[in-house]
Coordinates of C-alpha atoms in Angstrom, one line a residue:
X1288 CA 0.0 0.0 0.0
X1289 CA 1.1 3.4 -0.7
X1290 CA 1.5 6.5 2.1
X1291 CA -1.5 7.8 0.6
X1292 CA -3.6 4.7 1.2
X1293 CA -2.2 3.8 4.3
X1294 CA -3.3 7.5 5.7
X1295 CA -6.4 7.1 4.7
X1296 CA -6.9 3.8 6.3
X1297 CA -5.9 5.1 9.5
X1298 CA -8.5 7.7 8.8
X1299 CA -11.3 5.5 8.3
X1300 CA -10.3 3.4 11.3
X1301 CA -10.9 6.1 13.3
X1302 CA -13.8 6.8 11.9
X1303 CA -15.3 3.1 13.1
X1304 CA -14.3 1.5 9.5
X1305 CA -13.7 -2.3 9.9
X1306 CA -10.7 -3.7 7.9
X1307 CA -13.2 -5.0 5.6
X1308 CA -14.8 -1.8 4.7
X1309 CA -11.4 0.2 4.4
X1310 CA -10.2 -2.8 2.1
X1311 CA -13.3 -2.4 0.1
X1312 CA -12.8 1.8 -0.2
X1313 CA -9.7 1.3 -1.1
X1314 CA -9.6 -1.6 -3.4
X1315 CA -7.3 -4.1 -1.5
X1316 CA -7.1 -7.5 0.3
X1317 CA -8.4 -7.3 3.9
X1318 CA -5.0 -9.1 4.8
X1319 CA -3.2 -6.3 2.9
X1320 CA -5.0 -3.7 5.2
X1321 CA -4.3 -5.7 8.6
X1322 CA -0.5 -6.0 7.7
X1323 CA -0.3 -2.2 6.7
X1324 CA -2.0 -0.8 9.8
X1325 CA 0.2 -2.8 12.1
X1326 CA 3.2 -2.0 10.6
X1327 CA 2.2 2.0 10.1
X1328 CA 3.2 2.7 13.9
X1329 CA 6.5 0.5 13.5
X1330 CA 7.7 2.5 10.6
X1331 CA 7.1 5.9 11.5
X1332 CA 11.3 6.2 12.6
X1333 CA 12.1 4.7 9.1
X1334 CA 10.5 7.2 7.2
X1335 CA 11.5 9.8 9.5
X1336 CA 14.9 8.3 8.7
X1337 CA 14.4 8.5 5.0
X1338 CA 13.7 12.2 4.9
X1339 CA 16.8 12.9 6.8
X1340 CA 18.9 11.3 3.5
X1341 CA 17.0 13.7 1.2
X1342 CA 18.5 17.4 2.2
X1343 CA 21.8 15.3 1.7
X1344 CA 21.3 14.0 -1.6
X1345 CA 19.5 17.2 -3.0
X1346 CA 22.5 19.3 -3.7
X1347 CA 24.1 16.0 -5.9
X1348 CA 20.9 16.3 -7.8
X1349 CA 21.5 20.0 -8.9
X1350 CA 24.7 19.3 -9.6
X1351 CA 23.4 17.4 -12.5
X1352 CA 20.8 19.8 -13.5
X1353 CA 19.7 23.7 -13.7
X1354 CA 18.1 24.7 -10.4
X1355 CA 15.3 26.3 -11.9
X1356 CA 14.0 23.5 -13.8
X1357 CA 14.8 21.3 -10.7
X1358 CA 12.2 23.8 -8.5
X1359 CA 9.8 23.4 -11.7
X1360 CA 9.8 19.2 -11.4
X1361 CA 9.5 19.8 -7.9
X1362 CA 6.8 22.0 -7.6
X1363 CA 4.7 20.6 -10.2
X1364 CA 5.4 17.2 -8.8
X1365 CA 4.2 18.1 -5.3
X1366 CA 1.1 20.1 -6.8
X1367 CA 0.1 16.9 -8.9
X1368 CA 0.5 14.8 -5.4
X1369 CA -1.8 17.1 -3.4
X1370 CA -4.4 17.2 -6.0
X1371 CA -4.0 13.6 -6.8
X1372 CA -4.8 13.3 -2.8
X1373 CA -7.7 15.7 -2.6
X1374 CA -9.6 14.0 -5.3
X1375 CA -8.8 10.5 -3.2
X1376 CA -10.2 12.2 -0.5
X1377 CA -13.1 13.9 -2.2
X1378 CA -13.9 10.4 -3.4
X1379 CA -14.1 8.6 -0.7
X1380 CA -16.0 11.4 1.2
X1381 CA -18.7 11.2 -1.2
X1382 CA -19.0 6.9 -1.1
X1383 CA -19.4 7.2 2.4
X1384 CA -21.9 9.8 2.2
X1385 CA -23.7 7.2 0.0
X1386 CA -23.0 4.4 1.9
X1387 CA -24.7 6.0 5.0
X1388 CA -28.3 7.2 2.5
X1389 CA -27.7 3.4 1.4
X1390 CA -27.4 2.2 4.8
X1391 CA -30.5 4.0 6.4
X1392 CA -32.6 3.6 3.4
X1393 CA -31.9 -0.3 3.6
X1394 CA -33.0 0.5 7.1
X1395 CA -36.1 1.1 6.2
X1396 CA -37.0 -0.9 3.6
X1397 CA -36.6 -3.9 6.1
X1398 CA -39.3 -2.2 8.8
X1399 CA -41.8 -2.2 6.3
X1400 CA -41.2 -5.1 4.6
X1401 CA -41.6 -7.3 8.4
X1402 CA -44.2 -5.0 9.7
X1403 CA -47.2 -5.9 8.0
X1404 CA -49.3 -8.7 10.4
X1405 CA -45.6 -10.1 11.5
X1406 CA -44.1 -10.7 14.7
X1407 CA -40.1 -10.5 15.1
X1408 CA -38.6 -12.5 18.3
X1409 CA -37.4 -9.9 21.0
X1410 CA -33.8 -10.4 20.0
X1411 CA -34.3 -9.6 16.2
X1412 CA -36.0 -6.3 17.7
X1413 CA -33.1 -5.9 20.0
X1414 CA -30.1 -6.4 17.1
X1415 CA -32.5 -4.1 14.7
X1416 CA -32.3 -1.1 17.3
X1417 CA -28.6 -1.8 18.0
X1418 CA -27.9 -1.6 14.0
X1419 CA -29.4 1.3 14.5
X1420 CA -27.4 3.0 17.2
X1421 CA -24.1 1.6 15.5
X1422 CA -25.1 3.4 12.0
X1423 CA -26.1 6.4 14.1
X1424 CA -22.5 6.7 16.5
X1425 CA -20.6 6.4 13.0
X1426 CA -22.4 8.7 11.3
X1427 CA -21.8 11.3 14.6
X1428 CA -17.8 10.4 14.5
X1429 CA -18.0 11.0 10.4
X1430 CA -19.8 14.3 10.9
X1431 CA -17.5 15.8 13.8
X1432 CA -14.5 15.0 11.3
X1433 CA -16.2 16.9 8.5
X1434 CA -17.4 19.5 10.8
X1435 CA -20.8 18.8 9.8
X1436 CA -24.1 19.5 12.3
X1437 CA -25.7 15.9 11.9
X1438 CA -28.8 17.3 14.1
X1439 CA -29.7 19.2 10.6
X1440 CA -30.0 16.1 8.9
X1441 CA -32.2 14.2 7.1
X1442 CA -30.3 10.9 8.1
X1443 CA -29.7 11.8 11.9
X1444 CA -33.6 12.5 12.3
X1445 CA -34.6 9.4 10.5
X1446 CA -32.2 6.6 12.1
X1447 CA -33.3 9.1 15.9
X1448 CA -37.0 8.2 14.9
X1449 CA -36.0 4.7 14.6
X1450 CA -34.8 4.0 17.4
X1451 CA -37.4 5.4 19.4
X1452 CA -40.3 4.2 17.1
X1453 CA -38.8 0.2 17.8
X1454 CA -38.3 0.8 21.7
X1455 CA -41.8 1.6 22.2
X1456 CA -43.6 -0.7 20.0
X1457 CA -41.7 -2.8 21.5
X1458 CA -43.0 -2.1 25.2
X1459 CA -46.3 -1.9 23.6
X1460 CA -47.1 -4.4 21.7
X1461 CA -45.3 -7.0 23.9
X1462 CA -47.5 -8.9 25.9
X1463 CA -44.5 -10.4 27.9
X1464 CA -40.3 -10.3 28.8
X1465 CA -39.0 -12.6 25.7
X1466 CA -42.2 -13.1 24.2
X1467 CA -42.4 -12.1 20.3
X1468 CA -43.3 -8.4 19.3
X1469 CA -46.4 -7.9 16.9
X1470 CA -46.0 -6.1 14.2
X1471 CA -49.3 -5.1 11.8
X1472 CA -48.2 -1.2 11.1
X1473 CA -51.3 0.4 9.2
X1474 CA -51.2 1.6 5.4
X1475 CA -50.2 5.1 6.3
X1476 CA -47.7 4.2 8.6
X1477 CA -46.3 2.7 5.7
X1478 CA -46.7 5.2 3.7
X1479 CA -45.2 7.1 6.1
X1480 CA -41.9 5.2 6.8
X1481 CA -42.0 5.2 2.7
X1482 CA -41.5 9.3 2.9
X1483 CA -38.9 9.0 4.9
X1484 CA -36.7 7.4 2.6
X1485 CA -33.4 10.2 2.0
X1486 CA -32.3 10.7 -1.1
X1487 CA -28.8 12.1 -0.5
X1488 CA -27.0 13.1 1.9
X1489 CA -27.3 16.9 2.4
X1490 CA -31.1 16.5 2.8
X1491 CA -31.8 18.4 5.3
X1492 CA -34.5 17.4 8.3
X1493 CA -38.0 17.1 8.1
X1494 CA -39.3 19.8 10.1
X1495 CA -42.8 18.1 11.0
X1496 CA -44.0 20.8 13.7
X1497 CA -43.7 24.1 11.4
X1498 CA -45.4 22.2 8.5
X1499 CA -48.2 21.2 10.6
X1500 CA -48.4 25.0 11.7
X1501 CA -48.5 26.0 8.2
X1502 CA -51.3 23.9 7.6
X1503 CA -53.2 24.4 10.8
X1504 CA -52.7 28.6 9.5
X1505 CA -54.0 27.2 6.2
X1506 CA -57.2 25.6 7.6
X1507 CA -57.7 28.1 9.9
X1508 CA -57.9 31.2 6.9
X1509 CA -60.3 28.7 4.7
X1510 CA -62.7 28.5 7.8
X1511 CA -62.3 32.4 8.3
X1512 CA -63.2 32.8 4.3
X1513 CA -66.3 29.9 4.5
X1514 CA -67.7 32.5 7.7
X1515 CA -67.7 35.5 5.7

């Protein structure tokens, strides 16, 4: 693995990646991943070794060539590298975007395909809602790196109303401690769930409450009209 590669896999480690997913993003064996994080703290001296030989070997190199077309290859070199790793970056940014609006959207295709006259055992509930809160503390880490505000999204709201939507059905509908959880969600819940489905990323949340006030304003000026 390159530098490049192995700096973005310590990256996405921190971001909760397993070596399977980096290994995946970045188009290498799982083994090859393993090996190359292990051996990223162990070679930290060596490269800092390596850079010490440079400044000695520079001024044999511009021996053999003009220094102005030496700073040239140099600069343009280094200005290829960083935009070489900004696009990497950029990439990968946006697949994980997309692999967190493919992640809650898969979310929620599975509620309401088992929630029509159904009943899930009280540990398929359970692992559902802890899918959930896994999804949700990755997509916190991933939006504190980015310096993004997750509470103004689309995805934080959904995978919030989740978790609180399977938590008290499952008090509810429960009759006992272990005993299966009905599920028999009504069309427009359905429908509902349905229109929560995100379409990218940067959607923005679904403010429920001033809708409803603008509709309630709404009803309220038709009455006023059907009075006069």
């Amino acid at each position: 693995m390159t530098t490049e590669q192995i700096e973005l896999a310590q990256d996405l480690q921190d971001e909760g990646y397993s070596f399977r997913e980096i290994a995946k993003e970045l188009g290498v064996a799982k083994s090859t991943v393993e090996r190359a994080l292990k051996q990223a703290i162990g070679t930290t001296d060596e490269e800092e070794d390596e850079e010490a030989i440079i400044p000695a070997t520079l001024p044999q190199v511009r021996q053999a060539a003009p220094e102005a077309n030496l700073a040239v290859h140099a600069l343009m070199a280094d200005l290829y590298r960083q935009r070489e790793v900004r696009q990497i970056e950029t990439d990968r940014i946006d697949n994980r975007k997309q692999w967190f609006v493919d992640k809650v959207n898969r979310l929620i295709k599975e509620l309401i395909k088992n929630a029509g006259r159904t009943t899930w055992d009280e540990g398929e509930v359970d692992d559902y809602i802890l899918r959930v809160d896994t999804l949700k503390e990755k997509l916190l880490k991933f939006c504190e790196k980015h310096a993004i505000d997750e509470e103004g999204l689309q995805l934080w709201a959904v995978l919030t109303e989740l978790v609180n939507f399977m938590t008290a059905h499952m008090k509810e509908n429960r009759p006992w401690l272990g005993s299966e959880v009905t599920f028999n969600l009504s069309k427009e819940a359905i429908r509902s769930w349905k229109d929560n489905m995100v379409d990218e990323f940067d959607q923005e949340a679904y403010e429920a409450d001033e809708d409803e006030e603008d509709e309630d304003e709404e009803d309220e000026e038709d009455e006023d009209e059907e009075d006069d």
